[in-house]
Amino acid sequence: MQEFCLSIFDYLDAETLIRSGGFYLIVFVIFAETGLFFGFFLPGDYLLFLAGLFVASGLLDVSIFTLCSGMIFAAILGNFVGYWFGWRTGPVLFKRKDSWLFKRKYIVMAEEFYNRYGGAALILGRFMPIIRTFAPIFAGIVRLDFKKFVLFNVIGSFLWILTLTLAGFYLGKQFPQIIDYIEYIVIGFVALTASPVIIAIIKQSLKKRPIEDKKQEKE
């Protein structure tokens, strides 16, 4: 839980990331979060919304079409890399020791989410931190049919990128003064996007308690 909470606060750096790195850094971050197992801490949801808002406000010098196209391409490519990584590594990930870049519990979370929603987890998981990073990896581990993976990957990428980016762009056009309330947007977005994962972590910890209590009783 501590590691996850620390990763949540990394969302606060998204504004600086956009201002300093611009379009190409945004595209790379989207690719890394959806394709590299150590990209789970990157500010995906908030980054999309804020990028759209900055384009509308003129703070990001790129068209909304170019922004969305670049990010959709990065998200699709990222998931392909994640799928390939899961396909190649397979069960090795479950045996890998925890480090500050990798936690086995994140694969377990993706597994539970995948078992619950099937291939649609690749679409729904796009809107959930950590899950969107590890869902395509787990899809590769279980050898999900590649044609189905391509379909879910493309649909999920379009929905995730367009929904959040265009929401930020629309609000920025309709209410230009919203740019002055970025801090509040950050807090709201972090709370909204992090809550499903926090709930999942709490449920997982509650499931472990009865097992640990039984072990202690036997001892």
mmCIF file of C-alpha atoms in Angstrom:
data_model
loop_
_atom_site.group_PDB
_atom_site.id
_atom_site.type_symbol
_atom_site.label_atom_id
_atom_site.label_comp_id
_atom_site.label_asym_id
_atom_site.label_seq_id
_atom_site.Cartn_x
_atom_site.Cartn_y
_atom_site.Cartn_z
ATOM 1 C CA MET A 1 0.000 0.000 0.000
ATOM 2 C CA GLN A 2 2.844 2.373 0.866
ATOM 3 C CA GLU A 3 4.478 1.929 -2.541
ATOM 4 C CA PHE A 4 1.174 2.546 -4.295
ATOM 5 C CA CYS A 5 0.446 5.702 -2.307
ATOM 6 C CA LEU A 6 3.874 7.053 -3.212
ATOM 7 C CA SER A 7 3.186 6.365 -6.883
ATOM 8 C CA ILE A 8 -0.086 8.294 -6.661
ATOM 9 C CA PHE A 9 1.746 11.468 -5.696
ATOM 10 C CA ASP A 10 3.757 11.221 -8.917
ATOM 11 C CA TYR A 11 0.573 12.402 -10.638
ATOM 12 C CA LEU A 12 1.326 15.847 -9.272
ATOM 13 C CA ASP A 13 4.325 16.134 -11.603
ATOM 14 C CA ALA A 14 2.210 15.813 -14.755
ATOM 15 C CA GLU A 15 1.828 19.569 -15.199
ATOM 16 C CA THR A 16 5.605 20.083 -15.073
ATOM 17 C CA LEU A 17 6.086 17.137 -17.424
ATOM 18 C CA ILE A 18 3.785 18.646 -20.052
ATOM 19 C CA ARG A 19 5.202 22.146 -19.784
ATOM 20 C CA SER A 20 8.825 21.026 -19.997
ATOM 21 C CA GLY A 21 8.636 17.998 -22.287
ATOM 22 C CA GLY A 22 5.807 18.861 -24.648
ATOM 23 C CA PHE A 23 4.136 16.543 -27.137
ATOM 24 C CA TYR A 24 6.916 13.993 -27.626
ATOM 25 C CA LEU A 25 7.458 13.397 -23.928
ATOM 26 C CA ILE A 26 3.705 12.951 -23.441
ATOM 27 C CA VAL A 27 3.656 10.292 -26.158
ATOM 28 C CA PHE A 28 6.617 8.500 -24.597
ATOM 29 C CA VAL A 29 4.998 8.502 -21.143
ATOM 30 C CA ILE A 30 1.812 6.958 -22.557
ATOM 31 C CA PHE A 31 3.870 4.271 -24.276
ATOM 32 C CA ALA A 32 5.907 3.541 -21.143
ATOM 33 C CA GLU A 33 2.880 3.296 -18.850
ATOM 34 C CA THR A 34 1.048 0.905 -21.147
ATOM 35 C CA GLY A 35 4.003 -1.156 -22.336
ATOM 36 C CA LEU A 36 6.780 -1.277 -19.745
ATOM 37 C CA PHE A 37 6.229 -3.060 -16.430
ATOM 38 C CA PHE A 38 8.019 -0.288 -14.517
ATOM 39 C CA GLY A 39 5.750 2.403 -15.993
ATOM 40 C CA PHE A 40 2.885 1.790 -13.570
ATOM 41 C CA PHE A 41 3.755 4.911 -11.517
ATOM 42 C CA LEU A 42 3.389 7.325 -14.457
ATOM 43 C CA PRO A 43 0.473 9.827 -14.516
ATOM 44 C CA GLY A 44 -1.674 8.381 -17.321
ATOM 45 C CA ASP A 45 -5.250 9.566 -16.719
ATOM 46 C CA TYR A 46 -4.386 12.974 -15.394
ATOM 47 C CA LEU A 47 -1.786 13.454 -18.110
ATOM 48 C CA LEU A 48 -4.387 12.875 -20.840
ATOM 49 C CA PHE A 49 -6.890 15.268 -19.320
ATOM 50 C CA LEU A 50 -4.311 17.947 -18.665
ATOM 51 C CA ALA A 51 -2.810 17.605 -22.149
ATOM 52 C CA GLY A 52 -6.217 18.265 -23.696
ATOM 53 C CA LEU A 53 -6.734 21.198 -21.347
ATOM 54 C CA PHE A 54 -3.349 22.677 -22.239
ATOM 55 C CA VAL A 55 -4.031 22.410 -25.976
ATOM 56 C CA ALA A 56 -7.324 24.259 -25.508
ATOM 57 C CA SER A 57 -5.575 26.935 -23.448
ATOM 58 C CA GLY A 58 -2.733 27.337 -25.940
ATOM 59 C CA LEU A 59 -0.116 26.159 -23.449
ATOM 60 C CA LEU A 60 0.718 23.118 -25.583
ATOM 61 C CA ASP A 61 1.595 24.046 -29.163
ATOM 62 C CA VAL A 62 0.046 21.127 -31.059
ATOM 63 C CA SER A 63 -3.359 20.449 -32.589
ATOM 64 C CA ILE A 64 -5.838 18.276 -30.707
ATOM 65 C CA PHE A 65 -5.913 15.861 -33.680
ATOM 66 C CA THR A 66 -2.129 15.428 -33.627
ATOM 67 C CA LEU A 67 -2.142 15.031 -29.843
ATOM 68 C CA CYS A 68 -4.847 12.344 -29.817
ATOM 69 C CA SER A 69 -3.395 10.503 -32.830
ATOM 70 C CA GLY A 70 0.073 10.374 -31.301
ATOM 71 C CA MET A 71 -1.176 9.175 -27.926
ATOM 72 C CA ILE A 72 -3.480 6.533 -29.435
ATOM 73 C CA PHE A 73 -0.585 5.162 -31.462
ATOM 74 C CA ALA A 74 1.629 5.126 -28.346
ATOM 75 C CA ALA A 75 -1.059 3.370 -26.275
ATOM 76 C CA ILE A 76 -1.630 0.677 -28.908
ATOM 77 C CA LEU A 77 2.093 0.111 -29.406
ATOM 78 C CA GLY A 78 2.656 0.030 -25.656
ATOM 79 C CA ASN A 79 0.136 -2.749 -25.153
ATOM 80 C CA PHE A 80 1.732 -4.768 -27.946
ATOM 81 C CA VAL A 81 5.059 -4.505 -26.145
ATOM 82 C CA GLY A 82 3.418 -5.518 -22.863
ATOM 83 C CA TYR A 83 1.730 -8.500 -24.510
ATOM 84 C CA TRP A 84 5.017 -9.617 -26.086
ATOM 85 C CA PHE A 85 6.806 -9.215 -22.756
ATOM 86 C CA GLY A 86 4.208 -11.365 -20.984
ATOM 87 C CA TRP A 87 4.320 -13.962 -23.764
ATOM 88 C CA ARG A 88 8.096 -14.275 -23.529
ATOM 89 C CA THR A 89 8.529 -14.169 -19.755
ATOM 90 C CA GLY A 90 5.385 -16.062 -18.707
ATOM 91 C CA PRO A 91 5.513 -17.722 -15.261
ATOM 92 C CA VAL A 92 8.956 -16.253 -14.595
ATOM 93 C CA LEU A 93 7.277 -13.026 -13.498
ATOM 94 C CA PHE A 94 5.448 -14.836 -10.698
ATOM 95 C CA LYS A 95 8.780 -16.122 -9.378
ATOM 96 C CA ARG A 96 10.611 -12.820 -9.769
ATOM 97 C CA LYS A 97 11.666 -11.208 -6.492
ATOM 98 C CA ASP A 98 10.114 -7.891 -5.554
ATOM 99 C CA SER A 99 12.078 -4.729 -6.213
ATOM 100 C CA TRP A 100 11.303 -1.030 -6.268
ATOM 101 C CA LEU A 101 10.538 -1.397 -10.000
ATOM 102 C CA PHE A 102 8.474 -4.574 -9.811
ATOM 103 C CA LYS A 103 5.959 -6.038 -7.376
ATOM 104 C CA ARG A 104 4.475 -9.485 -7.890
ATOM 105 C CA LYS A 105 1.249 -8.344 -6.266
ATOM 106 C CA TYR A 106 0.613 -6.109 -9.288
ATOM 107 C CA ILE A 107 0.600 -9.155 -11.557
ATOM 108 C CA VAL A 108 -1.761 -10.871 -9.116
ATOM 109 C CA MET A 109 -4.066 -7.830 -9.217
ATOM 110 C CA ALA A 110 -4.054 -7.930 -13.023
ATOM 111 C CA GLU A 111 -4.760 -11.677 -12.916
ATOM 112 C CA GLU A 112 -7.781 -11.222 -10.641
ATOM 113 C CA PHE A 113 -9.081 -8.357 -12.769
ATOM 114 C CA TYR A 114 -8.569 -10.370 -15.937
ATOM 115 C CA ASN A 115 -10.292 -13.453 -14.503
ATOM 116 C CA ARG A 116 -13.271 -11.300 -13.572
ATOM 117 C CA TYR A 117 -13.708 -9.424 -16.853
ATOM 118 C CA GLY A 118 -11.918 -11.600 -19.418
ATOM 119 C CA GLY A 119 -10.562 -9.884 -22.499
ATOM 120 C CA ALA A 120 -12.656 -6.814 -21.703
ATOM 121 C CA ALA A 121 -10.172 -6.184 -18.868
ATOM 122 C CA LEU A 122 -7.908 -4.708 -21.542
ATOM 123 C CA ILE A 123 -10.574 -2.063 -22.192
ATOM 124 C CA LEU A 124 -11.791 -1.433 -18.638
ATOM 125 C CA GLY A 125 -8.270 -1.643 -17.256
ATOM 126 C CA ARG A 126 -7.213 1.337 -19.363
ATOM 127 C CA PHE A 127 -8.988 3.572 -16.870
ATOM 128 C CA MET A 128 -7.301 2.073 -13.809
ATOM 129 C CA PRO A 129 -3.748 2.842 -12.645
ATOM 130 C CA ILE A 130 -1.451 -0.205 -12.359
ATOM 131 C CA ILE A 131 -4.045 -2.447 -14.041
ATOM 132 C CA ARG A 132 -3.521 -0.758 -17.413
ATOM 133 C CA THR A 133 0.200 -1.513 -17.160
ATOM 134 C CA PHE A 134 -0.050 -5.161 -16.161
ATOM 135 C CA ALA A 135 -3.264 -6.266 -17.939
ATOM 136 C CA PRO A 136 -1.592 -6.598 -21.386
ATOM 137 C CA ILE A 137 1.361 -8.367 -19.766
ATOM 138 C CA PHE A 138 -0.964 -10.891 -18.159
ATOM 139 C CA ALA A 139 -2.841 -11.281 -21.464
ATOM 140 C CA GLY A 140 0.473 -12.356 -22.965
ATOM 141 C CA ILE A 141 1.145 -14.728 -20.067
ATOM 142 C CA VAL A 142 -2.173 -16.553 -20.585
ATOM 143 C CA ARG A 143 -1.677 -16.521 -24.378
ATOM 144 C CA LEU A 144 -4.862 -14.582 -25.196
ATOM 145 C CA ASP A 145 -5.793 -15.079 -28.853
ATOM 146 C CA PHE A 146 -3.823 -12.424 -30.718
ATOM 147 C CA LYS A 147 -6.750 -11.309 -32.906
ATOM 148 C CA LYS A 148 -8.873 -10.717 -29.808
ATOM 149 C CA PHE A 149 -5.996 -8.904 -28.166
ATOM 150 C CA VAL A 150 -5.627 -6.570 -31.166
ATOM 151 C CA LEU A 151 -9.350 -5.784 -31.068
ATOM 152 C CA PHE A 152 -9.445 -5.061 -27.329
ATOM 153 C CA ASN A 153 -6.199 -3.138 -27.544
ATOM 154 C CA VAL A 154 -7.409 -0.802 -30.286
ATOM 155 C CA ILE A 155 -10.859 -0.233 -28.760
ATOM 156 C CA GLY A 156 -9.413 0.387 -25.302
ATOM 157 C CA SER A 157 -6.808 2.806 -26.621
ATOM 158 C CA PHE A 158 -9.328 4.888 -28.550
ATOM 159 C CA LEU A 159 -11.795 5.039 -25.640
ATOM 160 C CA TRP A 160 -9.172 5.869 -23.015
ATOM 161 C CA ILE A 161 -7.335 8.537 -25.000
ATOM 162 C CA LEU A 162 -10.339 10.236 -26.595
ATOM 163 C CA THR A 163 -12.561 10.240 -23.494
ATOM 164 C CA LEU A 164 -10.079 11.889 -21.159
ATOM 165 C CA THR A 165 -8.212 14.086 -23.635
ATOM 166 C CA LEU A 166 -11.318 15.494 -25.312
ATOM 167 C CA ALA A 167 -12.922 16.053 -21.901
ATOM 168 C CA GLY A 168 -9.984 18.257 -20.930
ATOM 169 C CA PHE A 169 -10.002 19.974 -24.328
ATOM 170 C CA TYR A 170 -13.748 20.675 -24.210
ATOM 171 C CA LEU A 171 -13.648 22.065 -20.676
ATOM 172 C CA GLY A 172 -10.649 24.204 -21.582
ATOM 173 C CA LYS A 173 -12.522 25.686 -24.556
ATOM 174 C CA GLN A 174 -15.791 26.239 -22.705
ATOM 175 C CA PHE A 175 -14.297 27.428 -19.423
ATOM 176 C CA PRO A 176 -10.845 28.990 -20.050
ATOM 177 C CA GLN A 177 -10.578 30.025 -16.413
ATOM 178 C CA ILE A 178 -10.426 26.372 -15.360
ATOM 179 C CA ILE A 179 -6.673 26.472 -15.970
ATOM 180 C CA ASP A 180 -6.394 28.517 -12.744
ATOM 181 C CA TYR A 181 -7.737 25.601 -10.701
ATOM 182 C CA ILE A 182 -5.274 22.890 -11.732
ATOM 183 C CA GLU A 183 -4.461 21.954 -8.120
ATOM 184 C CA TYR A 184 -8.079 21.045 -7.428
ATOM 185 C CA ILE A 185 -8.298 19.106 -10.685
ATOM 186 C CA VAL A 186 -5.255 17.113 -9.638
ATOM 187 C CA ILE A 187 -6.750 16.172 -6.273
ATOM 188 C CA GLY A 188 -10.094 15.215 -7.831
ATOM 189 C CA PHE A 189 -8.523 13.164 -10.596
ATOM 190 C CA VAL A 190 -6.165 11.326 -8.259
ATOM 191 C CA ALA A 191 -9.030 10.450 -5.912
ATOM 192 C CA LEU A 192 -11.280 9.325 -8.770
ATOM 193 C CA THR A 193 -8.777 7.198 -10.670
ATOM 194 C CA ALA A 194 -7.027 5.728 -7.641
ATOM 195 C CA SER A 195 -10.123 4.654 -5.703
ATOM 196 C CA PRO A 196 -10.803 1.396 -7.653
ATOM 197 C CA VAL A 197 -7.238 0.191 -7.163
ATOM 198 C CA ILE A 198 -7.175 1.178 -3.488
ATOM 199 C CA ILE A 199 -10.425 -0.733 -2.962
ATOM 200 C CA ALA A 200 -8.925 -3.765 -4.728
ATOM 201 C CA ILE A 201 -5.824 -3.628 -2.514
ATOM 202 C CA ILE A 202 -7.967 -3.381 0.639
ATOM 203 C CA LYS A 203 -10.093 -6.348 -0.449
ATOM 204 C CA GLN A 204 -6.959 -8.351 -1.171
ATOM 205 C CA SER A 205 -5.531 -7.595 2.266
ATOM 206 C CA LEU A 206 -8.833 -8.532 3.934
ATOM 207 C CA LYS A 207 -8.802 -11.894 2.144
ATOM 208 C CA LYS A 208 -5.329 -12.620 3.471
ATOM 209 C CA ARG A 209 -6.236 -11.927 7.100
ATOM 210 C CA PRO A 210 -8.482 -14.987 7.638
ATOM 211 C CA ILE A 211 -5.788 -17.218 6.128
ATOM 212 C CA GLU A 212 -3.122 -15.740 8.381
ATOM 213 C CA ASP A 213 -5.405 -16.058 11.430
ATOM 214 C CA LYS A 214 -5.970 -19.740 10.693
ATOM 215 C CA LYS A 215 -2.234 -20.318 10.410
ATOM 216 C CA GLN A 216 -1.688 -18.652 13.780
ATOM 217 C CA GLU A 217 -4.420 -20.782 15.392
ATOM 218 C CA LYS A 218 -2.790 -23.966 14.105
ATOM 219 C CA GLU A 219 0.579 -22.882 15.485
#
